Short mmCIF file of C-alpha atoms in Angstrom, two decimals:
data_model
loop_
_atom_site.label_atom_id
_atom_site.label_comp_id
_atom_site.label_asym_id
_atom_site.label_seq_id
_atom_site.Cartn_x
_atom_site.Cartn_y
_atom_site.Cartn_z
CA UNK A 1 84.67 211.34 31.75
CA UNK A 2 83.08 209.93 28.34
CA UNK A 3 81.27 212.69 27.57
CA UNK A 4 84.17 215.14 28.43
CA UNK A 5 86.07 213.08 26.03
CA UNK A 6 83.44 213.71 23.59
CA UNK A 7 83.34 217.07 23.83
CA UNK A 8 87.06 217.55 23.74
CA UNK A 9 86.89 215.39 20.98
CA UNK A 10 84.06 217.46 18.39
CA UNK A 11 86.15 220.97 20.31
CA UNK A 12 89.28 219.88 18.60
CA UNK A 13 87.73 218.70 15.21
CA UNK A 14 86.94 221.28 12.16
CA UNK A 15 83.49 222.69 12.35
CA UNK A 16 82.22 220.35 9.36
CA UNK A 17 83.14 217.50 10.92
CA UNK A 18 81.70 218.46 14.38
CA UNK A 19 78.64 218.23 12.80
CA UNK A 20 78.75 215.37 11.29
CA UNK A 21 79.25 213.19 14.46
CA UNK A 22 76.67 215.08 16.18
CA UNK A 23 73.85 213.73 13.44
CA UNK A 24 75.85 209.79 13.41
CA UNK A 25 75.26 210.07 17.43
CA UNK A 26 71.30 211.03 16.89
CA UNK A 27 70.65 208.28 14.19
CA UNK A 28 72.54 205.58 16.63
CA UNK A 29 69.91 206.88 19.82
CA UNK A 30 67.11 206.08 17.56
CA UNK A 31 67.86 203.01 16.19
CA UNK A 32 68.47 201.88 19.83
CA UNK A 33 65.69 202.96 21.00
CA UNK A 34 63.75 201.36 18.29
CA UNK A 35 65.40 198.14 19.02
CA UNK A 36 64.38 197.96 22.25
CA UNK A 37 60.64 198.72 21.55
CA UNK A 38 60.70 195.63 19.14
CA UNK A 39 62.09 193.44 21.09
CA UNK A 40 59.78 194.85 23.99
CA UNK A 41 56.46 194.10 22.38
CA UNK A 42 57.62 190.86 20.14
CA UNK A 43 58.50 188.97 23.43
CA UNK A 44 61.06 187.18 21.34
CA UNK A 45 64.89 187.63 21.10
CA UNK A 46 65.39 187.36 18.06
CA UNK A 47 64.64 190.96 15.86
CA UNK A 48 61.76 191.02 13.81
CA UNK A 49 64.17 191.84 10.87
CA UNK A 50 66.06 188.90 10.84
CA UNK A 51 63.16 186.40 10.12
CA UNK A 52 61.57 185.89 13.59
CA UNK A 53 57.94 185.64 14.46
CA UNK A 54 56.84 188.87 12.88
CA UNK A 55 58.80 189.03 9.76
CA UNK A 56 55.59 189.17 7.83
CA UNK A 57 54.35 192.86 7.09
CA UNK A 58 50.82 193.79 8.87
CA UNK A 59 47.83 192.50 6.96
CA UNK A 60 49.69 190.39 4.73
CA UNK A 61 50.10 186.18 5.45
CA UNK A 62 53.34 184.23 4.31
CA UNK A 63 51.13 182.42 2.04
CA UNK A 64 50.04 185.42 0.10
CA UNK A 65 53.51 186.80 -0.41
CA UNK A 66 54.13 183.67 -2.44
CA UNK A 67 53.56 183.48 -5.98
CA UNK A 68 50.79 181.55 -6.89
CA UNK A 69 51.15 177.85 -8.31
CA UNK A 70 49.86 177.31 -11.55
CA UNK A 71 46.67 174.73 -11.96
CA UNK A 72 47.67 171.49 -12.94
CA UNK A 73 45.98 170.50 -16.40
CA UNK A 74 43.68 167.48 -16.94
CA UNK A 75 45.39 166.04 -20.13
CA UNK A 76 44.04 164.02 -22.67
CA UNK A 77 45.23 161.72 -25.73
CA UNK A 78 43.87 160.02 -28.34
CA UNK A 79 45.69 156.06 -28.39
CA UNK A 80 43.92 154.49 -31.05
CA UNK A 81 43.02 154.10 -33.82
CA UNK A 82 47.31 156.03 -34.13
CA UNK A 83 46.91 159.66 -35.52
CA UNK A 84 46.51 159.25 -39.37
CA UNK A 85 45.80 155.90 -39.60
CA UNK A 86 44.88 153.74 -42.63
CA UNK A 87 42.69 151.17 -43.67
CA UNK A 88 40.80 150.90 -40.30
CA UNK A 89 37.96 148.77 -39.90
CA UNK A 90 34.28 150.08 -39.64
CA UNK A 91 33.77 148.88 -36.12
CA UNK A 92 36.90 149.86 -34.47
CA UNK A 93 36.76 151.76 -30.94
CA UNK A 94 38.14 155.00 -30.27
CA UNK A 95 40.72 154.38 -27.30
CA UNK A 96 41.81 157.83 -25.21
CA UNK A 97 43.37 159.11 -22.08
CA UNK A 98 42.48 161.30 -19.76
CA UNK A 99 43.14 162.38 -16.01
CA UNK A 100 39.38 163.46 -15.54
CA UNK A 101 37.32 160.44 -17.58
CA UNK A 102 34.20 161.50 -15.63
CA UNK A 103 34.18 165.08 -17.39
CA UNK A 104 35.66 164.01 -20.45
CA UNK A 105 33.65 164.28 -24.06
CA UNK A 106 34.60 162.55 -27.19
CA UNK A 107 32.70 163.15 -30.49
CA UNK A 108 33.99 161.61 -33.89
CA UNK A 109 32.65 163.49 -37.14
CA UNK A 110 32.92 162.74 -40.79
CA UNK A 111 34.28 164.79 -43.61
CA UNK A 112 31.39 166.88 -43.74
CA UNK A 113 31.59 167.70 -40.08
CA UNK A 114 28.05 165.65 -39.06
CA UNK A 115 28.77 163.82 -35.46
CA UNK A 116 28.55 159.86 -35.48
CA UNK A 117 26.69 157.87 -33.26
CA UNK A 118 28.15 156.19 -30.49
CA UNK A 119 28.19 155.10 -26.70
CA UNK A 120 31.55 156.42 -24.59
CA UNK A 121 32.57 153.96 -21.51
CA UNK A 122 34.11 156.44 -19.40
CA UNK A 123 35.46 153.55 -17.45
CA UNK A 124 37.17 152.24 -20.13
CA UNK A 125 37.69 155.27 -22.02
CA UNK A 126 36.35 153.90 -24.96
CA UNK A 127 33.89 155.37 -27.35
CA UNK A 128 32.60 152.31 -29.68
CA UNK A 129 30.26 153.21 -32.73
CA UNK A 130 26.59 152.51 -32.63
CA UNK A 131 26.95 151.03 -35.95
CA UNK A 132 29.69 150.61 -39.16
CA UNK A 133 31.03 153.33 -40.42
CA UNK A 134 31.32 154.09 -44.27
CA UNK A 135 34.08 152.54 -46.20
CA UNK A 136 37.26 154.56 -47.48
CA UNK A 137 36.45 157.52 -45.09
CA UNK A 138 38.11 160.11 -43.36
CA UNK A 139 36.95 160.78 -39.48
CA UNK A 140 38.30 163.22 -37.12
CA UNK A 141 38.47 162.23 -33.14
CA UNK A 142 38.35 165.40 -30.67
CA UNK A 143 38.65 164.52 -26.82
CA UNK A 144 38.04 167.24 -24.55
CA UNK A 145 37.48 167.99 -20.65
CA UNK A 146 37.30 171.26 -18.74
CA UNK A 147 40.21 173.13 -16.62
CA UNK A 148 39.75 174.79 -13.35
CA UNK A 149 39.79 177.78 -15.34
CA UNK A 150 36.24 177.08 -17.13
CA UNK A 151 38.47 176.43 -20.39
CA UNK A 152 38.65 173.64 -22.68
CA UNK A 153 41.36 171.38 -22.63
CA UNK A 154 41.29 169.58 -25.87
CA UNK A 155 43.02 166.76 -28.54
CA UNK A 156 42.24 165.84 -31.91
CA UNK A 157 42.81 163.09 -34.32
CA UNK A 158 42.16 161.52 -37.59
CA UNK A 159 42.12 158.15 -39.07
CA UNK A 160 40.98 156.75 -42.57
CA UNK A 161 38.69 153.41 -42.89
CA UNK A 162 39.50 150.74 -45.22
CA UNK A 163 38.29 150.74 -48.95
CA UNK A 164 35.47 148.36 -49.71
CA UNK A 165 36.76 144.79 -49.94
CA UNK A 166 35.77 142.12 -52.29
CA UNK A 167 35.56 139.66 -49.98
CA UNK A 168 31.93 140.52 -48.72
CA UNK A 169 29.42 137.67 -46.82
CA UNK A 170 25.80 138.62 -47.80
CA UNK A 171 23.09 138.32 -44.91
CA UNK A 172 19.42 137.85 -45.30
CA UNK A 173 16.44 137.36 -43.31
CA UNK A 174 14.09 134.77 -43.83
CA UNK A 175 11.48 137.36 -42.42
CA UNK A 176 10.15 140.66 -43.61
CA UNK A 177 8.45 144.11 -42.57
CA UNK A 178 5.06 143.60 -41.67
CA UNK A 179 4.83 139.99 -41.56
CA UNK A 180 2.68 138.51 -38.88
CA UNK A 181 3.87 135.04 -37.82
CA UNK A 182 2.26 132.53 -34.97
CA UNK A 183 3.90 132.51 -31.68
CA UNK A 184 6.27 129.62 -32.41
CA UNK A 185 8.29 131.54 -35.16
CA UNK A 186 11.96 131.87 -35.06
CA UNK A 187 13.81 134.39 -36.36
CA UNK A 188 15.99 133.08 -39.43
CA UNK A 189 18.81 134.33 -40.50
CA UNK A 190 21.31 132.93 -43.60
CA UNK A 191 24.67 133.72 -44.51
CA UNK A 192 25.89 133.60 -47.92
CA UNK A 193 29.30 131.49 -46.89
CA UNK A 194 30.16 129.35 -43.94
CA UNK A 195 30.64 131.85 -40.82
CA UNK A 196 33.71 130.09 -38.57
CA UNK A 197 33.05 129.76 -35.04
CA UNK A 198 35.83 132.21 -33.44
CA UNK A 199 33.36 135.06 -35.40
CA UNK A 200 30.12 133.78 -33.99
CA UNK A 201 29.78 135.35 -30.98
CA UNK A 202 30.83 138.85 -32.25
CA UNK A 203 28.01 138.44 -35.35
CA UNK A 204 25.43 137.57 -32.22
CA UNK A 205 26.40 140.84 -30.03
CA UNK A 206 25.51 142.94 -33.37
CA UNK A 207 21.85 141.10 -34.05
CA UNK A 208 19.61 142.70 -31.89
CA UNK A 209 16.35 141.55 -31.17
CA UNK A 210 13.82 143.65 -28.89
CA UNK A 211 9.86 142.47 -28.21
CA UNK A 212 7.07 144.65 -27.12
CA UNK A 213 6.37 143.61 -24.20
CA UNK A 214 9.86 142.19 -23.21
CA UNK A 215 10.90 138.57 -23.35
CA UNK A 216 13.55 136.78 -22.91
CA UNK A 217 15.00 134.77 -25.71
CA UNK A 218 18.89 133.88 -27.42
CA UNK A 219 20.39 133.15 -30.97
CA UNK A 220 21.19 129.14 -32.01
CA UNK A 221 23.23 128.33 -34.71
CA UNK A 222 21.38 125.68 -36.72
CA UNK A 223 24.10 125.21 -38.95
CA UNK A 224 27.92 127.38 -40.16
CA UNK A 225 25.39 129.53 -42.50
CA UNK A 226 22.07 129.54 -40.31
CA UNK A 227 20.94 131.01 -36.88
CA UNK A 228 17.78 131.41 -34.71
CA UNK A 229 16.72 133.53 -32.18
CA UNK A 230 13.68 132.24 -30.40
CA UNK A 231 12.47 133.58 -26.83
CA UNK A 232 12.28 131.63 -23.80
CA UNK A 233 8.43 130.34 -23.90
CA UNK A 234 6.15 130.49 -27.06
CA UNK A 235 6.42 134.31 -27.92
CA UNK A 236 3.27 136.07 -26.24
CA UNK A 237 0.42 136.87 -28.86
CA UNK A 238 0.14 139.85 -30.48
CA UNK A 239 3.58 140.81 -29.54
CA UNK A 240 5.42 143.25 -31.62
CA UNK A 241 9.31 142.69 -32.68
CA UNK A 242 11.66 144.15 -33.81
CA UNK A 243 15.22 143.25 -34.72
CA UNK A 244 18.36 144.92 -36.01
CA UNK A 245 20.90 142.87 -38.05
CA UNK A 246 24.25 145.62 -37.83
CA UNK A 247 27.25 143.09 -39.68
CA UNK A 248 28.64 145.76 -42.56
CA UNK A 249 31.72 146.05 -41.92
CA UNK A 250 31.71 142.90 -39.46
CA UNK A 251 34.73 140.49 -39.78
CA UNK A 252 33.09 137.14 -40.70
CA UNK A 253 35.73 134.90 -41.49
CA UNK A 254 39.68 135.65 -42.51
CA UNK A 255 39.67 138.71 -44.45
CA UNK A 256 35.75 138.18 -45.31
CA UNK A 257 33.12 141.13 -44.16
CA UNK A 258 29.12 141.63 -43.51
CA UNK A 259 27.94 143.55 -46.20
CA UNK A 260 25.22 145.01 -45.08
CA UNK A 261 23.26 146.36 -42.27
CA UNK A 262 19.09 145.18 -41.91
CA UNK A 263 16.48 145.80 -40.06
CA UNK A 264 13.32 144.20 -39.81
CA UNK A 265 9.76 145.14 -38.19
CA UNK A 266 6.85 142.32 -37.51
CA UNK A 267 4.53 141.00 -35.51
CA UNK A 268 3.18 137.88 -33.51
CA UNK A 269 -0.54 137.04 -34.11
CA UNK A 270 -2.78 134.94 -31.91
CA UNK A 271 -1.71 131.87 -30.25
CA UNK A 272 -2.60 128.87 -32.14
CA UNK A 273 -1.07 125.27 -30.54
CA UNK A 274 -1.88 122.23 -32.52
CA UNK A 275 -1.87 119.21 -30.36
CA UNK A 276 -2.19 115.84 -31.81
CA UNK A 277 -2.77 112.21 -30.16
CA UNK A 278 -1.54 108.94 -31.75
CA UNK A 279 -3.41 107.47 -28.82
CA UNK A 280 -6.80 109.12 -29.38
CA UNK A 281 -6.14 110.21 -33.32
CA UNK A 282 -7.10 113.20 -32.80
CA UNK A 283 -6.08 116.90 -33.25
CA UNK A 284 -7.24 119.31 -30.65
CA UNK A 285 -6.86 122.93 -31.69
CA UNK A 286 -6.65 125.72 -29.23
CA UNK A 287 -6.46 129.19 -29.72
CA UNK A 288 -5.68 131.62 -26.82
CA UNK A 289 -5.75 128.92 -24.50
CA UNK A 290 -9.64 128.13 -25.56
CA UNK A 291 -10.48 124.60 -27.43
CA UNK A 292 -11.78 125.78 -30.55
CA UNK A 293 -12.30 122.50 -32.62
CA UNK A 294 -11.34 118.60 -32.34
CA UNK A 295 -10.38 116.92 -35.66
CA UNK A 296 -10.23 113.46 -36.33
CA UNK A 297 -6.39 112.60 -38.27
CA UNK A 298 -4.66 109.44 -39.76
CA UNK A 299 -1.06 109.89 -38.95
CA UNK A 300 1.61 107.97 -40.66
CA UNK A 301 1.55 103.77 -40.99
CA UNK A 302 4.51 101.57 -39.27
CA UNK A 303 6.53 101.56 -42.50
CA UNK A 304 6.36 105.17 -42.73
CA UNK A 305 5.71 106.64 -39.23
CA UNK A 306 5.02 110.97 -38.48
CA UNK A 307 7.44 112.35 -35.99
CA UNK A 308 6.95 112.81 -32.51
CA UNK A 309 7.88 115.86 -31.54
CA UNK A 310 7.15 119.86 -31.32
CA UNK A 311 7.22 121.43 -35.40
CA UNK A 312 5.66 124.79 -36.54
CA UNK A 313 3.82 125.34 -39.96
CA UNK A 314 6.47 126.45 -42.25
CA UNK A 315 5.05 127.22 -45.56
CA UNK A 316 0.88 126.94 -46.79
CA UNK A 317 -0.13 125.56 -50.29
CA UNK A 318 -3.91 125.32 -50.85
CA UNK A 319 -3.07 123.16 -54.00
CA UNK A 320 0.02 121.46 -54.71
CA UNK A 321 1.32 118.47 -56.12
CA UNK A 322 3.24 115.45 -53.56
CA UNK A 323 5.69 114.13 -56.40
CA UNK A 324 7.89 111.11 -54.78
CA UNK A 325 9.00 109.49 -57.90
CA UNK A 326 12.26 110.97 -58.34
CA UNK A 327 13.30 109.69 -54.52
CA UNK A 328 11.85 106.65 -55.42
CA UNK A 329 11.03 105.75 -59.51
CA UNK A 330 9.31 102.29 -58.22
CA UNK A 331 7.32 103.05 -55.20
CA UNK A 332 7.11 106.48 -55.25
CA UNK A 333 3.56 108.08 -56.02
CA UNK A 334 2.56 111.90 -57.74
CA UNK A 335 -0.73 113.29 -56.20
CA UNK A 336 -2.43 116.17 -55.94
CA UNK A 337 -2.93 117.69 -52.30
CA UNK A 338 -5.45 120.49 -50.99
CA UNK A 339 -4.89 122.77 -47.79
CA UNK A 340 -0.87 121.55 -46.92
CA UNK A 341 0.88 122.87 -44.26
CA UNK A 342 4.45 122.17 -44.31
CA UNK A 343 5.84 120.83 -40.65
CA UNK A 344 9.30 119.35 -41.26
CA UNK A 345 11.86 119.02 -44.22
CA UNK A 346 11.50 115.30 -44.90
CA UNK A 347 8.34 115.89 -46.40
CA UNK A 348 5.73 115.60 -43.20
CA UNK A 349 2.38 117.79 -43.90
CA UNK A 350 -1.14 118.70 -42.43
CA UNK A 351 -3.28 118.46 -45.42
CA UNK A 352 -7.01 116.98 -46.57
CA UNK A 353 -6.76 113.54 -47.62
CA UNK A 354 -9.91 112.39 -48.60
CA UNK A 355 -9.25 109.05 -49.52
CA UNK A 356 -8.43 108.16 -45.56
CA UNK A 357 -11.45 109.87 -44.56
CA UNK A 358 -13.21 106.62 -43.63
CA UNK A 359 -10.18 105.64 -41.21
CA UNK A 360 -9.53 109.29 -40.01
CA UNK A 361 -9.57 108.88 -35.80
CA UNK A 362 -9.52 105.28 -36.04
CA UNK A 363 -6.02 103.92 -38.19
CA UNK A 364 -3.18 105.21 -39.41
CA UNK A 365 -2.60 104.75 -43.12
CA UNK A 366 -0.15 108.18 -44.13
CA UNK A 367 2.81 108.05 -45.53
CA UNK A 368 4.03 110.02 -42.22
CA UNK A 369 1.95 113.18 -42.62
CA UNK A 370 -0.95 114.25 -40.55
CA UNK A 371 -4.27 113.54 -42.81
CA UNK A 372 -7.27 115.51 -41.58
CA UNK A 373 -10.58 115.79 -44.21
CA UNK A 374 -11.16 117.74 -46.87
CA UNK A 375 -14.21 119.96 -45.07
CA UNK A 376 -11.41 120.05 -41.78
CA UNK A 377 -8.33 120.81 -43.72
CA UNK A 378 -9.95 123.73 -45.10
CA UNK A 379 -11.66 125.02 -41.58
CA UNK A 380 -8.03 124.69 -40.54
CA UNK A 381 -5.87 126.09 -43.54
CA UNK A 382 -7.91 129.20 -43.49
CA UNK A 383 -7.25 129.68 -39.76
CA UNK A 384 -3.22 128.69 -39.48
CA UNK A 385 -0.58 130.78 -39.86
CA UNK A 386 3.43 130.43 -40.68
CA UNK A 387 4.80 129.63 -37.08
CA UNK A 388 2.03 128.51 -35.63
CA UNK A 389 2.57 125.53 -33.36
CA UNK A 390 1.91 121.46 -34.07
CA UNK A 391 2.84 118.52 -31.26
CA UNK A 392 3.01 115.29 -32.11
CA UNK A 393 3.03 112.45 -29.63
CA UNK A 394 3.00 108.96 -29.19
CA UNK A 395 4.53 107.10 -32.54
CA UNK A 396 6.95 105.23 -33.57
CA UNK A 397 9.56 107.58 -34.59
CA UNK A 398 10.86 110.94 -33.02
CA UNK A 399 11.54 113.95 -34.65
CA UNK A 400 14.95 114.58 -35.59
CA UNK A 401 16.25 118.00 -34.19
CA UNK A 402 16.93 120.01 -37.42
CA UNK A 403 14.48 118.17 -39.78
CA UNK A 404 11.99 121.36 -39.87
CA UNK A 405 11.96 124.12 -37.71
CA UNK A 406 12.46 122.38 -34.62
CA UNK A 407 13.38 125.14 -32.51
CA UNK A 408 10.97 124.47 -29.76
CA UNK A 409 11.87 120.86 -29.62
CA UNK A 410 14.14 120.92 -27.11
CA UNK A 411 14.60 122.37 -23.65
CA UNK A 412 15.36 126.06 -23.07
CA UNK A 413 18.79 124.93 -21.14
CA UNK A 414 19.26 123.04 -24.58
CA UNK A 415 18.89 125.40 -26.65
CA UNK A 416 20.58 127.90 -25.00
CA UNK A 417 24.06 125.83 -25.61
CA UNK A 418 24.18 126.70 -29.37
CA UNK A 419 24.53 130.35 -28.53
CA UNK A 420 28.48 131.52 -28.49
CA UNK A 421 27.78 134.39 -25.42
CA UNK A 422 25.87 131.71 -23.63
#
């Protein structure tokens, strides 16, 4: 009955339009066909074309039909010293950011484009200068690490030190290139005004001392203007050291600065100990650990005692005048004095004394130094050298820390206290 109606229906309709619903019956037979055949094979309900399980065209994933996210970038910034800035001091650090410190790079290069020194703490993300930089000068920062890409990501920055202040502390060594010093030398150093203590540590961190072999050893501040470094035992003979003084630029005091940077390169001679008995009155002298001569000595007399106590030759005369008359206009005395060796500030000596010759080993008639004879104080001058190390034991008086080079009179846990980074 349908498909009479159907004909009836394209009989009675014009001849165009007959053939028209013959081609919209054909297209609707395919499509159903098709329909079934999806739904068939997909094993799902739903049809692939309105999102089910195989809405993805063959050989293609969702994934890849997505556009592709961009790489994140690894930045990086420059925090201090502030883009531009002024008047910043010669030791300041270079402070940065980054999301990747591991890869990151940071150079700083003058004017002129030459890279400066320096040591980057990638945990910190610091790079700190391996010494001052110049005064009144213009440095450019650049902070870098790589992208997924193999590119460069990449910041720079520039900042202006200070000018050259008035205000400047001057530093010296008491020691030069090429001296060679016995194995109780320390190393002196002297400031031309006082240094405060909130400074001190910072001025220790940038005097560097390094011995050949190694050794162990620390500054001391003898006084506001005065510090020593001096290792943990005797320093071992024939040692080589070498120390680097880097304070230009170095805030020593309120709006005072190092002036300079120093260096110096010496060396530590035989060992030479000095070891003298009030008990026995003598001196025994030992050199590498060997005995190498016994020397009778007058020390000082009960009115005027030597000091007990560890000293270290500090300067040689082979002739020289003792002139006490100024200290003392009644009992003072002016005499002249072969082969002294200098031991302490208030005056104490090794020299000859031949007058006391007849007493030496037996009494002590000094005025507090150590007197040896004229034949012995020779022998001994011409083997000594500055550093070189004298104990004295068993008298009246002990030796006041800081009356000499008195360094190794006192424990190493002692000593140790007058360093600030101790």
């Amino acid at each position: 009955m349908e498909m009479d109606g159907i004909r009836s229906a394209e009989r009675s309709a014009p001849a165009g339009r007959r053939g028209r619903s013959r081609l919209r019956l054909a297209v609707a037979a395919v499509l159903a066909g098709t329909l079934l055949l999806t739904t068939a094979c997909s094993g799902s309900d739903e049809p692939s074309w309105q999102g089910g399980g195989n809405s993805t065209p063959e050989g293609t994933t969702a994934a890849s039909q997505a556009p592709a996210a961009e790489p994140a970038l690894s930045t990086v910034a420059v925090t201090s010293p502030a883009a531009e800035a002024k008047s910043v001091e010669l030791w300041s650090e270079v402070k940065y950011n980054s999301e990747d410190p591991a890869n990151t790079e940071v150079t700083v290069t003058n004017a002129k484009g030459a890279e400066i020194k320096g040591t980057v703490d990638k945990d910190e993300n610091v790079w700190r200068p391996a010494e001052g930089l110049a005064w009144n000068t213009k440095y450019t920062v650049n902070v870098s690490t790589p992208t997924a890409e193999g590119k460069t990501n990449s910041v720079t920055s520039t900042f202006t030190t200070m000018k050259e202040p008035s205000n400047l502390v001057r530093v010296t060594s008491f020691l030069a290139d090429g001296q060679k010093v016995g194995v109780g030398m320390p190393l002196i150093m002297k400031f031309g005004r006082s240094i405060p203590e909130k400074y001190r540590a910072e001025v220790e961190r940038r005097m560097v001392v390094t011995a050949t072999p190694a050794q162990e050893g620390t500054w001391r501040w003898i006084s506001a203007t005065e510090v020593h470094f001096r290792p943990k035992t005797y320093w071992k003979a024939n040692s080589k050291v070498f120390y680097s003084v880097n304070l230009k630029g170095v805030k020593l005091g309120d709006g005072w600065y190092g002036r300079s940077n120093l260096t110096v390169d010496m060396s530590i001679g035989r060992e030479m100990i000095m070891t003298v008995s009030n008990k026995t009155k003598k001196m025994t002298v030992k050199q590498d650990g060997k005995v190498i001569k016994t020397i009778p000595v007058s020390l000082g007399k009960a009115s005027t005692p030597s000091s007990s106590g560890t000293m270290v030759v500090m300067e040689k005369a082979a002739h020289t005048i003792f002139d006490t008359t100024d200290e003392d206009p009644v009992n003072g005395y002016k005499t002249p004095i072969d082969w002294a060796q200098r031991i302490t500030y208030s005056g104490q000596f090794i020299h000859a004394a031949p007058w006391s010759e007849g007493v030496q080993g037996r009494r002590n008639v000094s005025h507090g130094c150590v007197n040896v004879s004229e034949a012995l104080g020779e022998w001994l001058f011409q083997r000594t050298m500055m550093g070189d190390v004298i104990t004295v034991s068993g008298t009246e008086e002990k030796l006041k820390n800081g009356n000499g080079w008195t360094d190794w009179n006192m424990s190493w846990e002692e000593y140790k206290k007058g360093s600030y980074l101790n």
